[in-house]
Amino acid sequence: SWGRGTIIMCTSGQYYNDALGLLPYGLPSEFAMVSVLQTLPGQLLVIPGYWITGSLSKSKGSLFLLRILIPITALLMLPGIVMAFAPFMWILPVVVIALNYTGLPQVPLFRMIAGVAPPGRMGEALSAAGITMQAAGLVSNLMIALTSSRVQNIPMKSPLWVFYPLAAVLQFCAVLPLLGNPRHGHWGAAAGVVEDQVMATIYAAVFGLRWLRKSQERSPHLQEASSSTEASADETNAAEARV
């Protein structure tokens, strides 16, 4: 799923300019307009989408929402094909906004990762997701480097549009691991499963009691160290007073 974003990001700029007929003789003002339209509308109008997704993830459960969002956002990849056959400047913001909304599954996904992580190891779990994201991006960049020149030689107008259905297929494949239940462990409390929420509460209570017991075991040693420090400070003050 993360690889599809890199595929689109690597090819979108050249694809938009080619579809609009700006290559190679477009005006600087036209290139500047394309640059603005492929960034600002999506960045601004995707904010409500993230807010709504976060609210739904909390109320409906991350797993339920993730299973719905992945197919929907896969379909949102397809409007990019329109630029090849209807190359109008006003269509570009629509395509860009749709593509920005394809990142919404990350909200329930990272909420699930944080919920599944063992107590005290949330940072480790999130960093593993980040490493996976970067690895997927690296593989996608290699694929683009090896195939883009061949795709551009296809005898059709703006042939880079073929990467958009490919990205949609990759996005849709992300739903396959979520169709069943894991063989070992659970999805975590953030998934919205009642059993996992109960077990997460129990584990949190057990971990809290364990931490309290260990802190009480260490407290006598801390008190002894504090007492010895205070005694040495009193002796130092007394010695200075005698001098």
mmCIF file of C-alpha atoms in Angstrom:
data_model
loop_
_atom_site.group_PDB
_atom_site.id
_atom_site.type_symbol
_atom_site.label_atom_id
_atom_site.label_comp_id
_atom_site.label_asym_id
_atom_site.label_seq_id
_atom_site.Cartn_x
_atom_site.Cartn_y
_atom_site.Cartn_z
ATOM 1 C CA SER A 1 0.000 0.000 0.000
ATOM 2 C CA TRP A 2 2.832 2.417 0.829
ATOM 3 C CA GLY A 3 4.571 1.653 -2.450
ATOM 4 C CA ARG A 4 1.691 3.050 -4.516
ATOM 5 C CA GLY A 5 2.283 6.539 -3.089
ATOM 6 C CA THR A 6 5.899 6.507 -4.241
ATOM 7 C CA ILE A 7 4.892 5.332 -7.714
ATOM 8 C CA ILE A 8 2.479 8.234 -8.148
ATOM 9 C CA MET A 9 4.819 10.775 -6.578
ATOM 10 C CA CYS A 10 7.686 9.830 -8.905
ATOM 11 C CA THR A 11 5.637 10.123 -12.089
ATOM 12 C CA SER A 12 2.927 12.691 -11.367
ATOM 13 C CA GLY A 13 4.837 15.861 -12.249
ATOM 14 C CA GLN A 14 5.984 14.664 -15.644
ATOM 15 C CA TYR A 15 2.617 13.011 -16.316
ATOM 16 C CA TYR A 16 0.602 16.168 -15.628
ATOM 17 C CA ASN A 17 2.843 18.377 -17.748
ATOM 18 C CA ASP A 18 2.824 15.865 -20.591
ATOM 19 C CA ALA A 19 -0.954 15.398 -20.486
ATOM 20 C CA LEU A 20 -1.509 19.158 -20.570
ATOM 21 C CA GLY A 21 0.765 19.520 -23.577
ATOM 22 C CA LEU A 22 3.373 21.612 -21.766
ATOM 23 C CA LEU A 23 6.339 19.430 -22.685
ATOM 24 C CA PRO A 24 8.676 20.599 -23.992
ATOM 25 C CA TYR A 25 7.537 24.122 -24.924
ATOM 26 C CA GLY A 26 5.290 25.208 -22.061
ATOM 27 C CA LEU A 27 5.529 28.675 -20.578
ATOM 28 C CA PRO A 28 7.124 29.148 -17.122
ATOM 29 C CA SER A 29 3.811 30.523 -15.840
ATOM 30 C CA GLU A 30 2.042 27.343 -16.957
ATOM 31 C CA PHE A 31 4.568 25.106 -15.221
ATOM 32 C CA ALA A 32 4.200 27.229 -12.082
ATOM 33 C CA MET A 33 0.409 26.853 -12.221
ATOM 34 C CA VAL A 34 0.707 23.073 -12.508
ATOM 35 C CA SER A 35 3.104 23.018 -9.567
ATOM 36 C CA VAL A 36 0.659 24.983 -7.406
ATOM 37 C CA LEU A 37 -2.398 22.967 -8.429
ATOM 38 C CA GLN A 38 -0.734 19.624 -7.726
ATOM 39 C CA THR A 39 0.130 20.595 -4.141
ATOM 40 C CA LEU A 40 -2.044 23.224 -2.448
ATOM 41 C CA PRO A 41 -5.621 21.981 -3.166
ATOM 42 C CA GLY A 42 -4.865 18.481 -1.960
ATOM 43 C CA GLN A 43 -2.981 19.604 1.133
ATOM 44 C CA LEU A 44 -5.760 21.954 2.221
ATOM 45 C CA LEU A 45 -8.849 19.875 1.426
ATOM 46 C CA VAL A 46 -7.499 16.620 2.841
ATOM 47 C CA ILE A 47 -7.461 18.085 6.376
ATOM 48 C CA PRO A 48 -11.211 17.468 6.994
ATOM 49 C CA GLY A 49 -10.755 13.929 5.687
ATOM 50 C CA TYR A 50 -8.100 13.151 8.269
ATOM 51 C CA TRP A 51 -10.215 14.665 11.043
ATOM 52 C CA ILE A 52 -13.280 12.617 10.063
ATOM 53 C CA THR A 53 -11.186 9.466 9.685
ATOM 54 C CA GLY A 54 -9.700 9.909 13.141
ATOM 55 C CA SER A 55 -13.149 10.343 14.686
ATOM 56 C CA LEU A 56 -14.544 7.288 12.902
ATOM 57 C CA SER A 57 -11.517 5.238 13.858
ATOM 58 C CA LYS A 58 -12.158 6.008 17.497
ATOM 59 C CA SER A 59 -15.920 5.393 17.402
ATOM 60 C CA LYS A 60 -16.207 2.480 14.937
ATOM 61 C CA GLY A 61 -12.889 0.717 15.458
ATOM 62 C CA SER A 62 -9.737 0.902 13.378
ATOM 63 C CA LEU A 63 -10.013 -2.558 11.844
ATOM 64 C CA PHE A 64 -13.582 -2.012 10.657
ATOM 65 C CA LEU A 65 -12.684 1.359 9.163
ATOM 66 C CA LEU A 66 -9.492 0.072 7.570
ATOM 67 C CA ARG A 67 -11.342 -2.699 5.747
ATOM 68 C CA ILE A 68 -13.702 -0.111 4.267
ATOM 69 C CA LEU A 69 -11.179 2.625 3.482
ATOM 70 C CA ILE A 70 -8.685 0.511 1.530
ATOM 71 C CA PRO A 71 -11.052 -0.413 -1.364
ATOM 72 C CA ILE A 72 -12.476 3.111 -1.464
ATOM 73 C CA THR A 73 -9.067 4.765 -1.588
ATOM 74 C CA ALA A 74 -7.951 2.255 -4.226
ATOM 75 C CA LEU A 75 -10.748 3.562 -6.450
ATOM 76 C CA LEU A 76 -9.585 7.126 -5.768
ATOM 77 C CA MET A 77 -6.381 6.285 -7.624
ATOM 78 C CA LEU A 78 -8.256 5.865 -10.888
ATOM 79 C CA PRO A 79 -9.223 9.536 -11.540
ATOM 80 C CA GLY A 80 -5.591 10.105 -12.452
ATOM 81 C CA ILE A 81 -6.291 8.314 -15.732
ATOM 82 C CA VAL A 82 -8.702 11.104 -16.705
ATOM 83 C CA MET A 83 -5.840 13.572 -17.256
ATOM 84 C CA ALA A 84 -4.617 11.535 -20.231
ATOM 85 C CA PHE A 85 -7.956 11.732 -22.046
ATOM 86 C CA ALA A 86 -9.365 15.037 -20.745
ATOM 87 C CA PRO A 87 -6.297 17.257 -20.334
ATOM 88 C CA PHE A 88 -7.833 20.346 -18.758
ATOM 89 C CA MET A 89 -6.207 22.486 -16.101
ATOM 90 C CA TRP A 90 -9.359 22.517 -13.942
ATOM 91 C CA ILE A 91 -9.362 18.701 -13.733
ATOM 92 C CA LEU A 92 -5.894 18.651 -12.157
ATOM 93 C CA PRO A 93 -7.029 19.821 -8.662
ATOM 94 C CA VAL A 94 -9.787 17.180 -8.657
ATOM 95 C CA VAL A 95 -7.257 14.446 -9.436
ATOM 96 C CA VAL A 96 -4.824 15.744 -6.823
ATOM 97 C CA ILE A 97 -7.468 15.922 -4.089
ATOM 98 C CA ALA A 98 -8.557 12.357 -4.830
ATOM 99 C CA LEU A 99 -4.941 11.180 -4.621
ATOM 100 C CA ASN A 100 -4.388 12.941 -1.313
ATOM 101 C CA TYR A 101 -7.371 11.108 0.153
ATOM 102 C CA THR A 102 -5.730 7.773 -0.680
ATOM 103 C CA GLY A 103 -3.504 8.255 2.366
ATOM 104 C CA LEU A 104 -6.393 8.131 4.847
ATOM 105 C CA PRO A 105 -5.928 4.423 5.733
ATOM 106 C CA GLN A 106 -2.746 5.388 7.560
ATOM 107 C CA VAL A 107 -4.845 6.893 10.369
ATOM 108 C CA PRO A 108 -6.544 3.655 11.542
ATOM 109 C CA LEU A 109 -3.455 1.629 10.619
ATOM 110 C CA PHE A 110 -1.103 3.523 12.927
ATOM 111 C CA ARG A 111 -3.765 3.547 15.635
ATOM 112 C CA MET A 112 -3.891 -0.244 15.415
ATOM 113 C CA ILE A 113 -0.098 -0.486 15.493
ATOM 114 C CA ALA A 114 0.005 1.634 18.647
ATOM 115 C CA GLY A 115 -2.715 -0.528 20.221
ATOM 116 C CA VAL A 116 -1.070 -3.847 19.360
ATOM 117 C CA ALA A 117 2.366 -2.765 20.629
ATOM 118 C CA PRO A 118 3.344 -4.326 23.987
ATOM 119 C CA PRO A 119 3.503 -1.954 26.951
ATOM 120 C CA GLY A 120 6.640 0.142 26.810
ATOM 121 C CA ARG A 121 7.428 -0.804 23.175
ATOM 122 C CA MET A 122 5.140 1.513 21.208
ATOM 123 C CA GLY A 123 8.053 3.435 19.737
ATOM 124 C CA GLU A 124 9.602 0.194 18.512
ATOM 125 C CA ALA A 125 6.363 -0.852 16.805
ATOM 126 C CA LEU A 126 5.884 2.525 15.113
ATOM 127 C CA SER A 127 9.498 2.595 13.960
ATOM 128 C CA ALA A 128 9.027 -0.859 12.408
ATOM 129 C CA ALA A 129 6.089 0.538 10.434
ATOM 130 C CA GLY A 130 8.251 3.472 9.341
ATOM 131 C CA ILE A 131 11.027 1.150 8.179
ATOM 132 C CA THR A 132 8.488 -0.861 6.186
ATOM 133 C CA MET A 133 7.215 2.335 4.592
ATOM 134 C CA GLN A 134 10.717 3.371 3.522
ATOM 135 C CA ALA A 135 11.492 -0.105 2.181
ATOM 136 C CA ALA A 136 8.315 -0.066 0.082
ATOM 137 C CA GLY A 137 9.272 3.358 -1.252
ATOM 138 C CA LEU A 138 12.747 2.112 -2.177
ATOM 139 C CA VAL A 139 11.347 -0.866 -4.105
ATOM 140 C CA SER A 140 8.865 1.415 -5.883
ATOM 141 C CA ASN A 141 11.619 3.856 -6.878
ATOM 142 C CA LEU A 142 13.655 1.001 -8.324
ATOM 143 C CA MET A 143 10.638 -0.223 -10.271
ATOM 144 C CA ILE A 144 9.998 3.259 -11.698
ATOM 145 C CA ALA A 145 13.663 3.649 -12.655
ATOM 146 C CA LEU A 146 13.608 0.342 -14.528
ATOM 147 C CA THR A 147 10.259 0.687 -16.278
ATOM 148 C CA SER A 148 9.501 4.384 -16.867
ATOM 149 C CA SER A 149 11.625 4.673 -20.022
ATOM 150 C CA ARG A 150 9.916 1.624 -21.532
ATOM 151 C CA VAL A 151 6.465 2.926 -20.599
ATOM 152 C CA GLN A 152 7.180 6.281 -22.242
ATOM 153 C CA ASN A 153 7.956 4.486 -25.509
ATOM 154 C CA ILE A 154 4.441 3.041 -25.671
ATOM 155 C CA PRO A 155 2.721 4.577 -28.735
ATOM 156 C CA MET A 156 -0.108 6.375 -26.939
ATOM 157 C CA LYS A 157 -0.780 9.816 -25.541
ATOM 158 C CA SER A 158 0.660 10.367 -22.045
ATOM 159 C CA PRO A 159 1.488 6.695 -21.422
ATOM 160 C CA LEU A 160 2.435 7.307 -17.778
ATOM 161 C CA TRP A 161 -1.257 6.949 -16.898
ATOM 162 C CA VAL A 162 -0.706 3.171 -16.724
ATOM 163 C CA PHE A 163 0.920 3.625 -13.320
ATOM 164 C CA TYR A 164 -2.385 4.793 -11.810
ATOM 165 C CA PRO A 165 -4.307 1.517 -12.231
ATOM 166 C CA LEU A 166 -1.158 -0.281 -11.076
ATOM 167 C CA ALA A 167 -1.120 1.826 -7.912
ATOM 168 C CA ALA A 168 -4.843 1.123 -7.419
ATOM 169 C CA VAL A 169 -4.192 -2.633 -7.574
ATOM 170 C CA LEU A 170 -1.370 -2.324 -5.026
ATOM 171 C CA GLN A 171 -3.632 -0.314 -2.742
ATOM 172 C CA PHE A 172 -6.431 -2.857 -3.002
ATOM 173 C CA CYS A 173 -4.047 -5.739 -2.188
ATOM 174 C CA ALA A 174 -3.499 -4.170 1.241
ATOM 175 C CA VAL A 175 -6.945 -5.401 2.310
ATOM 176 C CA LEU A 176 -6.014 -9.071 1.880
ATOM 177 C CA PRO A 177 -4.139 -9.466 5.219
ATOM 178 C CA LEU A 178 -7.128 -7.881 7.019
ATOM 179 C CA LEU A 179 -9.826 -10.271 5.793
ATOM 180 C CA GLY A 180 -9.322 -12.892 8.513
ATOM 181 C CA ASN A 181 -8.109 -13.020 12.084
ATOM 182 C CA PRO A 182 -4.430 -13.485 12.935
ATOM 183 C CA ARG A 183 -3.355 -16.973 13.946
ATOM 184 C CA HIS A 184 -1.338 -15.742 16.913
ATOM 185 C CA GLY A 185 -2.306 -12.755 19.015
ATOM 186 C CA HIS A 186 -5.027 -10.231 18.311
ATOM 187 C CA TRP A 187 -5.577 -7.031 16.371
ATOM 188 C CA GLY A 188 -5.334 -4.913 19.514
ATOM 189 C CA ALA A 189 -7.806 -2.768 21.443
ATOM 190 C CA ALA A 190 -7.711 0.002 18.825
ATOM 191 C CA ALA A 191 -9.246 -2.378 16.264
ATOM 192 C CA GLY A 192 -12.593 -2.142 18.063
ATOM 193 C CA VAL A 193 -12.838 -5.852 18.946
ATOM 194 C CA VAL A 194 -14.411 -6.215 22.406
ATOM 195 C CA GLU A 195 -12.253 -9.194 23.369
ATOM 196 C CA ASP A 196 -9.065 -7.311 22.521
ATOM 197 C CA GLN A 197 -10.226 -4.245 24.458
ATOM 198 C CA VAL A 198 -10.864 -6.369 27.562
ATOM 199 C CA MET A 199 -7.496 -8.105 27.272
ATOM 200 C CA ALA A 200 -5.721 -4.793 26.723
ATOM 201 C CA THR A 201 -7.278 -3.434 29.921
ATOM 202 C CA ILE A 202 -6.182 -6.529 31.851
ATOM 203 C CA TYR A 203 -2.643 -6.380 30.478
ATOM 204 C CA ALA A 204 -2.406 -2.677 31.284
ATOM 205 C CA ALA A 205 -3.487 -3.374 34.880
ATOM 206 C CA VAL A 206 -0.968 -6.216 35.213
ATOM 207 C CA PHE A 207 1.802 -4.062 33.809
ATOM 208 C CA GLY A 208 0.863 -1.243 36.190
ATOM 209 C CA LEU A 209 0.985 -3.555 39.214
ATOM 210 C CA ARG A 210 4.321 -4.942 38.068
ATOM 211 C CA TRP A 211 5.741 -1.435 37.724
ATOM 212 C CA LEU A 212 4.400 -0.470 41.159
ATOM 213 C CA ARG A 213 6.002 -3.535 42.763
ATOM 214 C CA LYS A 214 9.361 -2.843 41.164
ATOM 215 C CA SER A 215 9.247 0.814 42.163
ATOM 216 C CA GLN A 216 8.511 -0.186 45.776
ATOM 217 C CA GLU A 217 11.446 -2.608 45.714
ATOM 218 C CA ARG A 218 13.745 0.156 44.587
ATOM 219 C CA SER A 219 12.439 2.788 47.030
ATOM 220 C CA PRO A 220 14.417 1.537 50.113
ATOM 221 C CA HIS A 221 17.645 1.771 48.127
ATOM 222 C CA LEU A 222 16.700 5.264 46.999
ATOM 223 C CA GLN A 223 15.919 6.284 50.568
ATOM 224 C CA GLU A 224 19.273 4.905 51.775
ATOM 225 C CA ALA A 225 21.104 6.772 49.043
ATOM 226 C CA SER A 226 19.227 9.961 49.884
ATOM 227 C CA SER A 227 20.009 9.559 53.605
ATOM 228 C CA SER A 228 23.706 8.977 52.946
ATOM 229 C CA THR A 229 23.803 12.017 50.686
ATOM 230 C CA GLU A 230 22.160 14.171 53.322
ATOM 231 C CA ALA A 231 24.558 12.838 56.010
ATOM 232 C CA SER A 232 27.612 13.610 53.897
ATOM 233 C CA ALA A 233 26.265 17.082 53.215
ATOM 234 C CA ASP A 234 25.763 17.685 56.967
ATOM 235 C CA GLU A 235 29.304 16.528 57.693
ATOM 236 C CA THR A 236 30.671 18.846 55.019
ATOM 237 C CA ASN A 237 28.725 21.789 56.455
ATOM 238 C CA ALA A 238 29.935 20.985 59.967
ATOM 239 C CA ALA A 239 33.550 20.790 58.803
ATOM 240 C CA GLU A 240 33.253 24.122 57.034
ATOM 241 C CA ALA A 241 31.746 25.665 60.185
ATOM 242 C CA ARG A 242 34.665 24.439 62.314
ATOM 243 C CA VAL A 243 37.127 25.930 59.872
#
